[in-house]
C-alpha cells in the first residue's frame, strides 16, 4: 500500500500536554499511563505495545531500557519508574496466578494472553488519546530530530517508512549532523534525541517541563 502521509493534523502541543498528564496523573491506571506514553513519546503502534513482554524491558541498576527495534531505548524518569511499577503490579482480568507467571507487559483477560489491540485502543481513547493521530504526531516530530536509519533502529519501523516520514517533516540527515555539531542545551518544551554508536542505547529525553 502506498504511504499517504501523516494521519490527521500534526499537533505537537497536544502531544506534550498528553505526555505531561500521563506522567503525573496518578488517578489513571499505571498500565494506561505507560501504554499512552509509549504511543505519544515513542510513536509505537497499539499492536506493538500490546505484545511487549517483560523480556523487552531491561533493568540495569538505576536505568530502564526497552526494545522496540534493534537498539534498546533508555527511558527517562518518571517514565522509567512507571515501567518498574507496571512490571511489579501487572495483572490481567484473568487473575490466574502471580504477575510473574505471565510474560506480557500488558496481560489480557485470557490466561497467558496479552491485552487485545482493540481493547487497548479503547482504553487509551477513554483517557483522551487518539492512537492513530497521536502516533502520526509523534513520528512526525521524531522524524525532524534524527536521521531515518536511527529512527528505524530505535522505534522498530521499516527504514522506508522512516525515510518517508523524514521527507514529510522536511528532515535532512546532513542538516541533522550539522545541527548536532553546534547543538545548544535543549530549551524547556522541546525534545531531543541523541545519536549514539551501534550497541549503545539511544536516549530520548523528556523536556524539563514534563518532569516537574
PDB file of C-alpha atoms in Angstrom:
ATOM      1  CA  UNK A   1       0.000   0.000   0.000  1.00  0.00           C
ATOM      2  CA  UNK A   2       1.334   3.450  -0.908  1.00  0.00           C
ATOM      3  CA  UNK A   3       2.075   5.700   2.045  1.00  0.00           C
ATOM      4  CA  UNK A   4      -0.216   8.755   2.020  1.00  0.00           C
ATOM      5  CA  UNK A   5       1.371  10.858   4.713  1.00  0.00           C
ATOM      6  CA  UNK A   6       0.543  11.699   8.330  1.00  0.00           C
ATOM      7  CA  UNK A   7      -2.853  10.722   9.701  1.00  0.00           C
ATOM      8  CA  UNK A   8      -4.695  13.844  10.832  1.00  0.00           C
ATOM      9  CA  UNK A   9      -3.392  17.197  11.979  1.00  0.00           C
ATOM     10  CA  UNK A  10       0.087  17.328  13.491  1.00  0.00           C
ATOM     11  CA  UNK A  11      -0.424  18.835  16.946  1.00  0.00           C
ATOM     12  CA  UNK A  12       2.786  18.915  18.974  1.00  0.00           C
ATOM     13  CA  UNK A  13       1.249  20.974  21.759  1.00  0.00           C
ATOM     14  CA  UNK A  14      -1.372  18.276  22.341  1.00  0.00           C
ATOM     15  CA  UNK A  15       1.368  15.655  22.294  1.00  0.00           C
ATOM     16  CA  UNK A  16       3.251  17.284  25.154  1.00  0.00           C
ATOM     17  CA  UNK A  17       0.071  18.066  27.075  1.00  0.00           C
ATOM     18  CA  UNK A  18      -0.926  14.403  26.853  1.00  0.00           C
ATOM     19  CA  UNK A  19       2.560  13.290  27.891  1.00  0.00           C
ATOM     20  CA  UNK A  20       2.578  15.657  30.871  1.00  0.00           C
ATOM     21  CA  UNK A  21      -0.805  14.383  32.040  1.00  0.00           C
ATOM     22  CA  UNK A  22       0.176  10.727  31.675  1.00  0.00           C
ATOM     23  CA  UNK A  23       3.421  11.263  33.560  1.00  0.00           C
ATOM     24  CA  UNK A  24       1.836  12.948  36.549  1.00  0.00           C
ATOM     25  CA  UNK A  25      -1.843  11.947  36.830  1.00  0.00           C
ATOM     26  CA  UNK A  26      -1.776   9.140  39.369  1.00  0.00           C
ATOM     27  CA  UNK A  27      -5.553   8.717  39.174  1.00  0.00           C
ATOM     28  CA  UNK A  28      -5.004   6.860  35.890  1.00  0.00           C
ATOM     29  CA  UNK A  29      -4.080   3.178  35.789  1.00  0.00           C
ATOM     30  CA  UNK A  30      -0.337   2.613  35.543  1.00  0.00           C
ATOM     31  CA  UNK A  31      -0.810   0.326  32.539  1.00  0.00           C
ATOM     32  CA  UNK A  32      -2.755   3.016  30.675  1.00  0.00           C
ATOM     33  CA  UNK A  33      -0.165   5.655  31.538  1.00  0.00           C
ATOM     34  CA  UNK A  34       2.725   3.523  30.279  1.00  0.00           C
ATOM     35  CA  UNK A  35       0.917   2.435  27.110  1.00  0.00           C
ATOM     36  CA  UNK A  36      -0.092   6.017  26.376  1.00  0.00           C
ATOM     37  CA  UNK A  37       3.438   7.313  26.889  1.00  0.00           C
ATOM     38  CA  UNK A  38       4.909   4.672  24.593  1.00  0.00           C
ATOM     39  CA  UNK A  39       2.433   5.909  21.989  1.00  0.00           C
ATOM     40  CA  UNK A  40       2.890   9.672  22.315  1.00  0.00           C
ATOM     41  CA  UNK A  41       6.629   9.748  23.084  1.00  0.00           C
ATOM     42  CA  UNK A  42       7.922   6.796  21.048  1.00  0.00           C
ATOM     43  CA  UNK A  43       5.325   6.517  18.266  1.00  0.00           C
ATOM     44  CA  UNK A  44       4.597   2.860  18.965  1.00  0.00           C
ATOM     45  CA  UNK A  45       1.648   1.139  17.325  1.00  0.00           C
ATOM     46  CA  UNK A  46      -1.087  -0.305  19.504  1.00  0.00           C
ATOM     47  CA  UNK A  47      -0.282  -3.775  18.140  1.00  0.00           C
ATOM     48  CA  UNK A  48       3.362  -3.398  19.182  1.00  0.00           C
ATOM     49  CA  UNK A  49       2.578  -2.076  22.656  1.00  0.00           C
ATOM     50  CA  UNK A  50       0.076  -4.835  23.399  1.00  0.00           C
ATOM     51  CA  UNK A  51       2.659  -7.531  22.623  1.00  0.00           C
ATOM     52  CA  UNK A  52       5.552  -6.176  24.635  1.00  0.00           C
ATOM     53  CA  UNK A  53       6.923  -8.661  27.135  1.00  0.00           C
ATOM     54  CA  UNK A  54       8.848  -8.249  30.355  1.00  0.00           C
ATOM     55  CA  UNK A  55      11.902  -9.513  28.477  1.00  0.00           C
ATOM     56  CA  UNK A  56      11.677  -6.442  26.225  1.00  0.00           C
ATOM     57  CA  UNK A  57      12.385  -4.304  29.295  1.00  0.00           C
ATOM     58  CA  UNK A  58      15.958  -4.098  30.570  1.00  0.00           C
ATOM     59  CA  UNK A  59      16.543  -3.198  34.216  1.00  0.00           C
ATOM     60  CA  UNK A  60      20.133  -2.180  34.885  1.00  0.00           C
ATOM     61  CA  UNK A  61      20.606  -0.691  38.344  1.00  0.00           C
ATOM     62  CA  UNK A  62      19.050   2.763  38.084  1.00  0.00           C
ATOM     63  CA  UNK A  63      18.422   2.561  34.321  1.00  0.00           C
ATOM     64  CA  UNK A  64      15.419   1.163  32.497  1.00  0.00           C
ATOM     65  CA  UNK A  65      15.624   0.348  28.796  1.00  0.00           C
ATOM     66  CA  UNK A  66      13.062  -1.039  26.385  1.00  0.00           C
ATOM     67  CA  UNK A  67      13.493  -2.612  22.966  1.00  0.00           C
ATOM     68  CA  UNK A  68      11.129  -1.667  20.149  1.00  0.00           C
ATOM     69  CA  UNK A  69      13.507  -2.284  17.255  1.00  0.00           C
ATOM     70  CA  UNK A  70      17.112  -3.478  17.168  1.00  0.00           C
ATOM     71  CA  UNK A  71      18.559  -0.965  19.645  1.00  0.00           C
ATOM     72  CA  UNK A  72      17.183  -0.570  23.177  1.00  0.00           C
ATOM     73  CA  UNK A  73      15.995   2.877  24.199  1.00  0.00           C
ATOM     74  CA  UNK A  74      16.845   4.195  27.669  1.00  0.00           C
ATOM     75  CA  UNK A  75      13.705   5.526  29.343  1.00  0.00           C
ATOM     76  CA  UNK A  76      13.972   8.729  31.359  1.00  0.00           C
ATOM     77  CA  UNK A  77      12.287   9.341  34.678  1.00  0.00           C
ATOM     78  CA  UNK A  78       9.493   9.423  35.632  1.00  0.00           C
ATOM     79  CA  UNK A  79       8.552   7.047  32.803  1.00  0.00           C
ATOM     80  CA  UNK A  80      11.219   4.583  33.926  1.00  0.00           C
ATOM     81  CA  UNK A  81       9.630   4.444  37.378  1.00  0.00           C
ATOM     82  CA  UNK A  82       6.193   3.833  35.907  1.00  0.00           C
ATOM     83  CA  UNK A  83       7.558   0.899  33.905  1.00  0.00           C
ATOM     84  CA  UNK A  84       9.130  -0.566  37.050  1.00  0.00           C
ATOM     85  CA  UNK A  85       5.777  -0.243  38.829  1.00  0.00           C
ATOM     86  CA  UNK A  86       3.957  -1.865  35.911  1.00  0.00           C
ATOM     87  CA  UNK A  87       6.281  -4.874  35.934  1.00  0.00           C
ATOM     88  CA  UNK A  88       5.717  -5.301  39.666  1.00  0.00           C
ATOM     89  CA  UNK A  89       1.923  -4.989  39.572  1.00  0.00           C
ATOM     90  CA  UNK A  90       0.721  -6.032  36.111  1.00  0.00           C
ATOM     91  CA  UNK A  91      -2.174  -8.442  36.079  1.00  0.00           C
ATOM     92  CA  UNK A  92      -4.875  -9.173  33.530  1.00  0.00           C
ATOM     93  CA  UNK A  93      -8.536  -9.745  34.292  1.00  0.00           C
ATOM     94  CA  UNK A  94      -7.942 -13.494  34.301  1.00  0.00           C
ATOM     95  CA  UNK A  95      -6.003 -13.111  37.591  1.00  0.00           C
ATOM     96  CA  UNK A  96      -4.608 -16.622  37.240  1.00  0.00           C
ATOM     97  CA  UNK A  97      -1.505 -16.597  39.374  1.00  0.00           C
ATOM     98  CA  UNK A  98       1.097 -14.033  40.296  1.00  0.00           C
ATOM     99  CA  UNK A  99       2.206 -11.332  37.824  1.00  0.00           C
ATOM    100  CA  UNK A 100       5.498 -13.125  37.243  1.00  0.00           C
ATOM    101  CA  UNK A 101       3.606 -16.074  35.786  1.00  0.00           C
ATOM    102  CA  UNK A 102       2.831 -14.166  32.578  1.00  0.00           C
ATOM    103  CA  UNK A 103       5.425 -12.799  30.136  1.00  0.00           C
ATOM    104  CA  UNK A 104       3.264  -9.922  28.895  1.00  0.00           C
ATOM    105  CA  UNK A 105       3.817  -6.348  29.985  1.00  0.00           C
ATOM    106  CA  UNK A 106       0.099  -5.765  29.351  1.00  0.00           C
ATOM    107  CA  UNK A 107      -1.723  -9.001  30.221  1.00  0.00           C
ATOM    108  CA  UNK A 108      -5.173  -9.596  28.787  1.00  0.00           C
ATOM    109  CA  UNK A 109      -8.384 -11.164  30.032  1.00  0.00           C
ATOM    110  CA  UNK A 110      -7.435 -14.675  28.933  1.00  0.00           C
ATOM    111  CA  UNK A 111      -4.791 -16.604  30.856  1.00  0.00           C
ATOM    112  CA  UNK A 112      -1.410 -16.374  29.174  1.00  0.00           C
ATOM    113  CA  UNK A 113      -2.576 -13.864  26.541  1.00  0.00           C
ATOM    114  CA  UNK A 114      -1.721 -10.180  26.075  1.00  0.00           C
ATOM    115  CA  UNK A 115      -4.360  -7.485  26.029  1.00  0.00           C
ATOM    116  CA  UNK A 116      -6.153  -7.286  22.682  1.00  0.00           C
ATOM    117  CA  UNK A 117      -5.332  -4.451  20.299  1.00  0.00           C
ATOM    118  CA  UNK A 118      -8.946  -3.263  20.208  1.00  0.00           C
ATOM    119  CA  UNK A 119      -9.199  -3.336  23.988  1.00  0.00           C
ATOM    120  CA  UNK A 120      -6.001  -1.365  24.464  1.00  0.00           C
ATOM    121  CA  UNK A 121      -7.051   1.156  21.834  1.00  0.00           C
ATOM    122  CA  UNK A 122     -10.372   1.706  23.595  1.00  0.00           C
ATOM    123  CA  UNK A 123      -8.647   2.163  26.951  1.00  0.00           C
ATOM    124  CA  UNK A 124      -6.405   4.849  25.501  1.00  0.00           C
ATOM    125  CA  UNK A 125      -9.325   6.580  23.837  1.00  0.00           C
ATOM    126  CA  UNK A 126     -11.123   6.674  27.191  1.00  0.00           C
ATOM    127  CA  UNK A 127      -8.258   8.668  28.691  1.00  0.00           C
ATOM    128  CA  UNK A 128      -8.311  11.187  25.872  1.00  0.00           C
ATOM    129  CA  UNK A 129      -5.826   9.808  23.344  1.00  0.00           C
ATOM    130  CA  UNK A 130      -6.370   9.351  19.622  1.00  0.00           C
ATOM    131  CA  UNK A 131      -3.993   6.479  18.830  1.00  0.00           C
ATOM    132  CA  UNK A 132      -3.619   6.861  15.056  1.00  0.00           C
ATOM    133  CA  UNK A 133      -3.383  10.630  15.038  1.00  0.00           C
ATOM    134  CA  UNK A 134      -1.204  10.800  18.148  1.00  0.00           C
ATOM    135  CA  UNK A 135       1.209   8.283  16.652  1.00  0.00           C
ATOM    136  CA  UNK A 136       1.388  10.375  13.467  1.00  0.00           C
ATOM    137  CA  UNK A 137       2.274  13.452  15.502  1.00  0.00           C
ATOM    138  CA  UNK A 138       4.948  11.535  17.411  1.00  0.00           C
ATOM    139  CA  UNK A 139       6.510  10.084  14.262  1.00  0.00           C
ATOM    140  CA  UNK A 140       6.410  13.442  12.501  1.00  0.00           C
ATOM    141  CA  UNK A 141       8.134  15.146  15.408  1.00  0.00           C
ATOM    142  CA  UNK A 142      10.767  12.450  15.878  1.00  0.00           C
ATOM    143  CA  UNK A 143      11.492  12.443  12.146  1.00  0.00           C
ATOM    144  CA  UNK A 144      12.562  16.084  12.400  1.00  0.00           C
ATOM    145  CA  UNK A 145      15.099  15.210  15.081  1.00  0.00           C
ATOM    146  CA  UNK A 146      17.003  12.120  13.922  1.00  0.00           C
ATOM    147  CA  UNK A 147      18.116  10.501  10.643  1.00  0.00           C
ATOM    148  CA  UNK A 148      15.842   7.850   9.171  1.00  0.00           C
ATOM    149  CA  UNK A 149      18.285   5.000   9.896  1.00  0.00           C
ATOM    150  CA  UNK A 150      18.384   5.817  13.600  1.00  0.00           C
ATOM    151  CA  UNK A 151      14.622   6.328  13.707  1.00  0.00           C
ATOM    152  CA  UNK A 152      14.093   2.876  12.191  1.00  0.00           C
ATOM    153  CA  UNK A 153      16.549   1.195  14.556  1.00  0.00           C
ATOM    154  CA  UNK A 154      15.208   2.940  17.637  1.00  0.00           C
ATOM    155  CA  UNK A 155      11.453   2.654  17.006  1.00  0.00           C
ATOM    156  CA  UNK A 156      11.322  -0.607  15.074  1.00  0.00           C
ATOM    157  CA  UNK A 157       9.784   0.916  11.935  1.00  0.00           C
ATOM    158  CA  UNK A 158      10.834  -0.058   8.425  1.00  0.00           C
ATOM    159  CA  UNK A 159      13.631   2.097   7.006  1.00  0.00           C
ATOM    160  CA  UNK A 160      11.481   3.102   4.020  1.00  0.00           C
ATOM    161  CA  UNK A 161       8.743   4.288   6.341  1.00  0.00           C
ATOM    162  CA  UNK A 162      11.285   6.263   8.359  1.00  0.00           C
ATOM    163  CA  UNK A 163      12.597   7.876   5.164  1.00  0.00           C
ATOM    164  CA  UNK A 164       9.068   8.835   4.111  1.00  0.00           C
ATOM    165  CA  UNK A 165       8.377  10.411   7.480  1.00  0.00           C
ATOM    166  CA  UNK A 166      11.645  12.307   7.375  1.00  0.00           C
ATOM    167  CA  UNK A 167      10.799  13.668   3.935  1.00  0.00           C
ATOM    168  CA  UNK A 168       7.308  14.618   5.105  1.00  0.00           C
ATOM    169  CA  UNK A 169       8.748  16.526   8.052  1.00  0.00           C
ATOM    170  CA  UNK A 170      11.493  18.115   5.894  1.00  0.00           C
ATOM    171  CA  UNK A 171      14.141  16.375   7.952  1.00  0.00           C
ATOM    172  CA  UNK A 172      17.580  16.006   6.403  1.00  0.00           C
ATOM    173  CA  UNK A 173      20.478  13.815   7.537  1.00  0.00           C
ATOM    174  CA  UNK A 174      23.160  16.363   6.616  1.00  0.00           C
ATOM    175  CA  UNK A 175      21.259  19.146   8.340  1.00  0.00           C
ATOM    176  CA  UNK A 176      20.938  16.936  11.423  1.00  0.00           C
ATOM    177  CA  UNK A 177      24.683  16.269  11.555  1.00  0.00           C
ATOM    178  CA  UNK A 178      25.428  19.972  11.209  1.00  0.00           C
ATOM    179  CA  UNK A 179      22.904  20.823  13.905  1.00  0.00           C
ATOM    180  CA  UNK A 180      24.355  18.260  16.326  1.00  0.00           C
ATOM    181  CA  UNK A 181      27.797  19.818  15.945  1.00  0.00           C
ATOM    182  CA  UNK A 182      26.524  23.181  17.183  1.00  0.00           C
ATOM    183  CA  UNK A 183      23.714  21.982  19.457  1.00  0.00           C
ATOM    184  CA  UNK A 184      22.987  24.157  22.468  1.00  0.00           C
ATOM    185  CA  UNK A 185      21.241  22.921  25.641  1.00  0.00           C
ATOM    186  CA  UNK A 186      17.678  21.860  24.877  1.00  0.00           C
ATOM    187  CA  UNK A 187      15.192  24.577  25.920  1.00  0.00           C
ATOM    188  CA  UNK A 188      12.169  23.671  28.015  1.00  0.00           C
ATOM    189  CA  UNK A 189       9.296  22.293  25.988  1.00  0.00           C
ATOM    190  CA  UNK A 190      11.411  20.682  23.249  1.00  0.00           C
ATOM    191  CA  UNK A 191      12.521  17.076  22.934  1.00  0.00           C
ATOM    192  CA  UNK A 192      15.977  15.945  21.923  1.00  0.00           C
ATOM    193  CA  UNK A 193      17.015  12.536  20.647  1.00  0.00           C
ATOM    194  CA  UNK A 194      20.761  11.937  20.557  1.00  0.00           C
ATOM    195  CA  UNK A 195      22.543   9.674  18.089  1.00  0.00           C
ATOM    196  CA  UNK A 196      24.790   7.080  19.693  1.00  0.00           C
ATOM    197  CA  UNK A 197      27.085   4.400  18.262  1.00  0.00           C
ATOM    198  CA  UNK A 198      25.764   0.943  17.463  1.00  0.00           C
ATOM    199  CA  UNK A 199      25.455  -1.232  20.543  1.00  0.00           C
ATOM    200  CA  UNK A 200      24.632   1.637  22.852  1.00  0.00           C
ATOM    201  CA  UNK A 201      21.221   2.930  23.903  1.00  0.00           C
ATOM    202  CA  UNK A 202      19.609   5.845  22.057  1.00  0.00           C
ATOM    203  CA  UNK A 203      18.119   8.197  24.625  1.00  0.00           C
ATOM    204  CA  UNK A 204      15.064  10.371  24.103  1.00  0.00           C
ATOM    205  CA  UNK A 205      14.937  12.989  26.822  1.00  0.00           C
ATOM    206  CA  UNK A 206      11.674  14.240  28.254  1.00  0.00           C
ATOM    207  CA  UNK A 207      11.566  18.048  28.254  1.00  0.00           C
ATOM    208  CA  UNK A 208      12.154  19.622  31.694  1.00  0.00           C
ATOM    209  CA  UNK A 209       8.619  20.967  31.796  1.00  0.00           C
ATOM    210  CA  UNK A 210       7.223  17.438  31.839  1.00  0.00           C
ATOM    211  CA  UNK A 211       9.229  16.236  34.801  1.00  0.00           C
ATOM    212  CA  UNK A 212       8.300  18.894  37.313  1.00  0.00           C
TER     213      UNK A 212
END
